[in-house]
Short mmCIF file of C-alpha atoms and ligand atoms in Angstrom, two decimals:
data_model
loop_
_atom_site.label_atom_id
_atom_site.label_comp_id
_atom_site.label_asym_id
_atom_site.label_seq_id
_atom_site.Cartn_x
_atom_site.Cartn_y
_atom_site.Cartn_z
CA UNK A 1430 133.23 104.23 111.49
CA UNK A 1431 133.16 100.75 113.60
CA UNK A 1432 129.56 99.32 113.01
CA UNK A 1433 128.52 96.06 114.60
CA UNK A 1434 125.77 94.47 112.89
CA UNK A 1435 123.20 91.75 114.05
CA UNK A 1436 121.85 89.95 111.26
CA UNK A 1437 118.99 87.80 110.69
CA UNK A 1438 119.94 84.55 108.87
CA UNK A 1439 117.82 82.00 107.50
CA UNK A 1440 119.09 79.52 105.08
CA UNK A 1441 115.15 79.23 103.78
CA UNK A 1442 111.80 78.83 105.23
CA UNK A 1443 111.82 75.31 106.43
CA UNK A 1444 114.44 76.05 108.78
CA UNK A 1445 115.18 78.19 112.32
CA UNK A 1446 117.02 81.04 111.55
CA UNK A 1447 119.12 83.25 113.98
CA UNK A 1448 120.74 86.76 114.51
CA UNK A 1449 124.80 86.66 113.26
CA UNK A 1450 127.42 89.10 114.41
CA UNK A 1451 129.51 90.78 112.20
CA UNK A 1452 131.60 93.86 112.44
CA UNK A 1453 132.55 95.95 109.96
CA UNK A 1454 135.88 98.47 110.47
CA UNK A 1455 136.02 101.45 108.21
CA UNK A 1456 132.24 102.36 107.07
CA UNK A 1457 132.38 105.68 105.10
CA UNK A 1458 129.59 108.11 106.84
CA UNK A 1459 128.66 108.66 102.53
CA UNK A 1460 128.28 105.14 102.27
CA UNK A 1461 124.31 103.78 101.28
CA UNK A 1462 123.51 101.44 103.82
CA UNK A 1463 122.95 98.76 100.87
CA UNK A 1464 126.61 99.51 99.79
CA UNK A 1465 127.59 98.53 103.80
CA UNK A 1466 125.81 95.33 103.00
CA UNK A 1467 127.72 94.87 99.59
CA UNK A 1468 131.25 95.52 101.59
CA UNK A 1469 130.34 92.91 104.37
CA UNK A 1470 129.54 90.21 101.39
CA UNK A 1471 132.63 90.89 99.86
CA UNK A 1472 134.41 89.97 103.16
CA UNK A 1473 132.03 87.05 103.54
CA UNK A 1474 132.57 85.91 100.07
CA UNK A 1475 136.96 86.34 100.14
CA UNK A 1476 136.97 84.10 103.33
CA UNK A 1477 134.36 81.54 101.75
CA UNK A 1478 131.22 82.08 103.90
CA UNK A 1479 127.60 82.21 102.52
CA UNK A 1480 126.68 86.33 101.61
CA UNK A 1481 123.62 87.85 103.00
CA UNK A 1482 121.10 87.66 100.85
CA UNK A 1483 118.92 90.40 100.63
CA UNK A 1484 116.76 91.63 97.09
CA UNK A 1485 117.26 95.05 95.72
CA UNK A 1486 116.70 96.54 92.32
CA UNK A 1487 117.05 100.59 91.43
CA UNK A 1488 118.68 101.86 94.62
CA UNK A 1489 116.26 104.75 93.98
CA UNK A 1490 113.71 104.89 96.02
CA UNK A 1491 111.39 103.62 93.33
CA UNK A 1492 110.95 100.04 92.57
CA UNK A 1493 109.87 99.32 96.20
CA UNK A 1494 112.47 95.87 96.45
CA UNK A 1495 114.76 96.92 99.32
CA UNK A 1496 112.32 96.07 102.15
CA UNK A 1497 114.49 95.66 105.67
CA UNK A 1498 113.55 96.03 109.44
CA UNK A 1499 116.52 98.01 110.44
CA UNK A 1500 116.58 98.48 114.75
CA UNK A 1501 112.94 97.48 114.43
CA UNK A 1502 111.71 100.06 112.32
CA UNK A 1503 110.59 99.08 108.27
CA UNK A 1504 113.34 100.76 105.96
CA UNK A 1505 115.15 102.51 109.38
CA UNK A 1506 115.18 105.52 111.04
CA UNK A 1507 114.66 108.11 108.46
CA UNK A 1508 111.49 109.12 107.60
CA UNK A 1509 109.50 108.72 104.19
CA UNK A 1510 113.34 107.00 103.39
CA UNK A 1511 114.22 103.41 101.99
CA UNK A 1512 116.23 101.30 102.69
CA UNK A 1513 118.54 102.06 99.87
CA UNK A 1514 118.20 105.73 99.96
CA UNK A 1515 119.33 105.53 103.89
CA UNK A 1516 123.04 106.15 104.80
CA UNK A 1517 125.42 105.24 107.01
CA UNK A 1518 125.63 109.14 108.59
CA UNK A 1519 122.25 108.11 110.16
CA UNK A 1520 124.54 105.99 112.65
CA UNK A 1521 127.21 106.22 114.83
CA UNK A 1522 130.82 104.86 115.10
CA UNK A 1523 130.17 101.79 116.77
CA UNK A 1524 126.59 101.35 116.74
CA UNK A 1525 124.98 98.14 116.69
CA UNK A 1526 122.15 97.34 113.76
CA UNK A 1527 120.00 95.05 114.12
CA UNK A 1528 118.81 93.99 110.54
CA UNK A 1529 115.68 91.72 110.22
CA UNK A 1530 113.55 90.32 106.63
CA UNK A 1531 110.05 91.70 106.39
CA UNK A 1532 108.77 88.68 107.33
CA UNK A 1533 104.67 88.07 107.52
CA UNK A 1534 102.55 85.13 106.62
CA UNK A 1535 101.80 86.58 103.68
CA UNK A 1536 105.69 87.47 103.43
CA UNK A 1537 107.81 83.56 103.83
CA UNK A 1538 111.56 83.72 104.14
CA UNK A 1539 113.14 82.80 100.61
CA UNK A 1540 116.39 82.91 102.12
CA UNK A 1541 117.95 85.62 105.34
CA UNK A 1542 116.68 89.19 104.51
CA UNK A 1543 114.66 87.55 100.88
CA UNK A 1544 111.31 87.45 101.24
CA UNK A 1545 108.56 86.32 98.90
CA UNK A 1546 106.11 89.27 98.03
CA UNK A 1547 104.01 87.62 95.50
CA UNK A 1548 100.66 87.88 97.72
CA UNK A 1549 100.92 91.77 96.40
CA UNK A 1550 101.47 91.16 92.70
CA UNK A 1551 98.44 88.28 93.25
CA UNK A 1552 96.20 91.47 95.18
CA UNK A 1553 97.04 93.73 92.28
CA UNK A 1554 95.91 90.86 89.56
CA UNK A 1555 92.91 90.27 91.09
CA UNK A 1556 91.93 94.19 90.59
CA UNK A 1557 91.81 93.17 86.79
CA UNK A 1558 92.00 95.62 83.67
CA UNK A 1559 91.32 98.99 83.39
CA UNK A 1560 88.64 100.03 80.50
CA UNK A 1561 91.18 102.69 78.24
CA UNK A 1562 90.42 102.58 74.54
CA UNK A 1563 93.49 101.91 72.10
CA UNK A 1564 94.12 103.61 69.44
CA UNK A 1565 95.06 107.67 68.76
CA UNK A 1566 95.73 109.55 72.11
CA UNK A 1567 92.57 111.03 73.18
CA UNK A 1568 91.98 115.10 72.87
CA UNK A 1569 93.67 116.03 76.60
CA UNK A 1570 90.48 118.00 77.67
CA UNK A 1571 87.82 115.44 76.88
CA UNK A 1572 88.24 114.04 79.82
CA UNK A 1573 88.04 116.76 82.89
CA UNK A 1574 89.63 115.99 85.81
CA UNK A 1575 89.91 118.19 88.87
CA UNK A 1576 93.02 118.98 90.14
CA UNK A 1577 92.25 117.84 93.76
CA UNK A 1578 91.69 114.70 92.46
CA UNK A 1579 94.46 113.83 90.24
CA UNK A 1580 97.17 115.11 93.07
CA UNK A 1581 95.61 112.62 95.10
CA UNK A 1582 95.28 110.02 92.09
CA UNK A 1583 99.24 110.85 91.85
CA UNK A 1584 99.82 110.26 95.61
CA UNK A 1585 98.55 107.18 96.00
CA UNK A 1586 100.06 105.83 92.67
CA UNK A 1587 103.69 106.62 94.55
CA UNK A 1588 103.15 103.23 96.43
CA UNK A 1589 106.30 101.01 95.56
CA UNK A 1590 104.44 97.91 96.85
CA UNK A 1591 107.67 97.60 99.33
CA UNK A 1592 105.16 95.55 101.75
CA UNK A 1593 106.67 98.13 104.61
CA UNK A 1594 102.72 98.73 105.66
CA UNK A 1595 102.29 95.19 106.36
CA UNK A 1596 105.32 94.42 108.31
CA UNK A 1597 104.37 98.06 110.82
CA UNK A 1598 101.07 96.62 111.49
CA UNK A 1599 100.11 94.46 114.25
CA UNK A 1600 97.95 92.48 112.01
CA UNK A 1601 100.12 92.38 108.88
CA UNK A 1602 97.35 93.95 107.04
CA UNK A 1603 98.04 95.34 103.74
CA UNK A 1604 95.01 97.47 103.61
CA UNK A 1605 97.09 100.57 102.93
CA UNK A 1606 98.40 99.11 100.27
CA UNK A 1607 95.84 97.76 98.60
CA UNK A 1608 93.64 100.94 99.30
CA UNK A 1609 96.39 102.66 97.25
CA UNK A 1610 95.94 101.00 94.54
CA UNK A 1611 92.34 101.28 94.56
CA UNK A 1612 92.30 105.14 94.94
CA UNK A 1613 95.09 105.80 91.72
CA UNK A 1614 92.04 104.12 89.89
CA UNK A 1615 89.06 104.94 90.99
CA UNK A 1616 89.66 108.76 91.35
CA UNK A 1617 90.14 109.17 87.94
CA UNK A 1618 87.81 108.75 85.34
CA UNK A 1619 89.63 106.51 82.88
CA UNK A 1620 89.68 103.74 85.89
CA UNK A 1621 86.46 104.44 87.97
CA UNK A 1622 83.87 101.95 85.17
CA UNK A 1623 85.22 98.88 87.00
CA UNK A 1624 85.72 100.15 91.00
CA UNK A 1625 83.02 98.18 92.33
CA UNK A 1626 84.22 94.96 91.02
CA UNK A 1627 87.82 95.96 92.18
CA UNK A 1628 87.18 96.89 95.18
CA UNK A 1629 85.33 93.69 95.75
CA UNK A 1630 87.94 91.03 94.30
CA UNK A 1631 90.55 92.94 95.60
CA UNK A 1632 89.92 92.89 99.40
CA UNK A 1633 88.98 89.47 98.88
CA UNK A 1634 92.15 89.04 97.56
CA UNK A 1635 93.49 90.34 100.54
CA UNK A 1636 91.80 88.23 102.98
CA UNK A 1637 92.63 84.79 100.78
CA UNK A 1638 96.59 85.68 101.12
CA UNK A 1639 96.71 85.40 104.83
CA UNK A 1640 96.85 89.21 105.28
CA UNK A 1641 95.03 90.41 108.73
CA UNK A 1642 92.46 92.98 109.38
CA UNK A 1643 92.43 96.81 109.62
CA UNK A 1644 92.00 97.98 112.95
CA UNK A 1645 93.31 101.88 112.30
CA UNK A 1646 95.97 102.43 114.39
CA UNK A 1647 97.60 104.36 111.45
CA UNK A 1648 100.88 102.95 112.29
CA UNK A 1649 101.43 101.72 108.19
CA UNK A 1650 101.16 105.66 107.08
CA UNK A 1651 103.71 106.28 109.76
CA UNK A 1652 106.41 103.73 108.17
CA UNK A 1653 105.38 104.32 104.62
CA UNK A 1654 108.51 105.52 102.59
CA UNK A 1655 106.49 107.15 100.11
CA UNK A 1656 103.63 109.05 103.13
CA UNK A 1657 100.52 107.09 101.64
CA UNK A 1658 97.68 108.60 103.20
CA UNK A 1659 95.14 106.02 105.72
CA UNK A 1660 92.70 108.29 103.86
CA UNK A 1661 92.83 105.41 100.99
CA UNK A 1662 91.68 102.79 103.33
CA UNK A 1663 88.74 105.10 104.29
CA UNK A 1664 88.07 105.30 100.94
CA UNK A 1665 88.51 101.78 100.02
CA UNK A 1666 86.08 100.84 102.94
CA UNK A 1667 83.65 103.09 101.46
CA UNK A 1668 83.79 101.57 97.89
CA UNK A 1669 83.69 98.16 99.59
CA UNK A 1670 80.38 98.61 101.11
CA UNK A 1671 79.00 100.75 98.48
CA UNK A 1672 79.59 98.05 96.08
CA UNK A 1673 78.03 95.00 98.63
CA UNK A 1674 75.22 96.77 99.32
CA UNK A 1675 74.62 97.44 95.43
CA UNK A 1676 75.47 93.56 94.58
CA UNK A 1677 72.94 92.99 97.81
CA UNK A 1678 70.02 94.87 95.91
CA UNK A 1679 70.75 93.50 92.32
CA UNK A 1680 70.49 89.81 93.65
CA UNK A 1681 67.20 90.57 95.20
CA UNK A 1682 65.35 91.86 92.84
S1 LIG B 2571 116.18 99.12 95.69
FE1 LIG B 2571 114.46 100.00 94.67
S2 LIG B 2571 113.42 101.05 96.26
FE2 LIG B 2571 115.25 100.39 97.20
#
């Protein structure tokens, strides 16, 4: 296949960047699309010219690194997909892509499709430790669970953190993502002691990094690779308030 490609570069965040053209002759349909990128930076590099720098890790769908807007859409045009799980038989021959960085406030350029996505690994800090006692593995049934809720612990601990949520919505929130993590703790047992401090430092967390507000159009669940569920935000709302009001009544009395 013939596939033209519109790139955003950026040689960091100081300066303007652009869209580039390339073209790329012989794409194999099989190819991943992060293999198409490898093959155009190993034409860049044999004629001398800067690669496109883009971050990537496991190529498995897993570790959540491979963030790109591909024809305006987070990770492209398959659903619950990543970028590096996408192929090139999900275009035509001679196509144009159009490949932006998931850039945000919260998100600066490092360098072309590189962004920085520390403001997540900063939310997740502020969530602090879970209270699990060392020592011998605990007798399995001492701690009952339902099953309800540990399939939905399990969902929501299937974020990757990719940041795709916050790139979809209008106001670069990254209330599904921090919701997520909320819920794969506080619906289990082992994790729910600290929730109301979490939930607390958490979304303050949130608000400190420059991410914006909520406003439910639903349009993160939509893009999410993995299908996180808005019901996480409802529940992280809930928490939220739950806890205020009971820090409200402590520091009255
Ligand atoms: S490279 Fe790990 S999810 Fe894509």
């Amino acid at each position: 296949m013939k596939i033209n490609l519109k790139i955003w570069r950026q040689k960091n965040s100081q300066t303007k960047g652009g869209f580039v053209d390339y073209t790329l002759d012989n794409v194999n349909k099989d190819m991943s699309f992060l293999e198409m990128l490898d093959v155009l930076n190993l034409k860049l590099t044999k004629k001398g010219e800067r690669p496109v720098e883009f971050d990537h890790d496991c190529r498995e769908g897993i570790c959540g690194q491979c963030g790109m807007i591909i024809n305006g859409i987070a990770h492209g045009p398959l659903k619950n997909t990543t970028t590096c799980q996408l192929h090139m038989r999900s275009f035509k021959d001679g196509d144009t892509i159009y490949i932006e960085p998931f850039e945000a406030a919260a998100f600066p350029i490092i360098r072309d499709l590189k962004v920085d996505r520390s403001s997540l690994d900063h939310i997740i800090q502020a969530g602090g430790y879970v209270s699990v006692n060392t020592g011998q593995a605990p007798e399995a049934n001492s701690i009952p669970t339902s099953h309800d809720e540990a399939e939905a612990a399990f969902d929501a601990a299937a974020c990757i953190g990719c940041g795709a949520c916050v790139v979809t919505c209008k106001n670069y929130s990254a209330a599904l993502f921090t919701s997520a993590k909320i819920s794969h703790l506080e619906l289990l047992p082992q994790g729910r002691k600290e929730t109301s401090t979490r939930v607390v430092n958490m979304v303050n967390q949130m608000e400190i990094e420059g991410f914006g507000h909520c406003t439910n159009t639903e349009a993160c669940q939509v893009e999410c690779p993995q299908d996180i569920s808005v019901l996480n935000i409802a529940r992280m709302n809930f928490e939220y308030n739950k806890a205020k009001i009971l820090q409200r009544k402590s520091s009255s009395k």
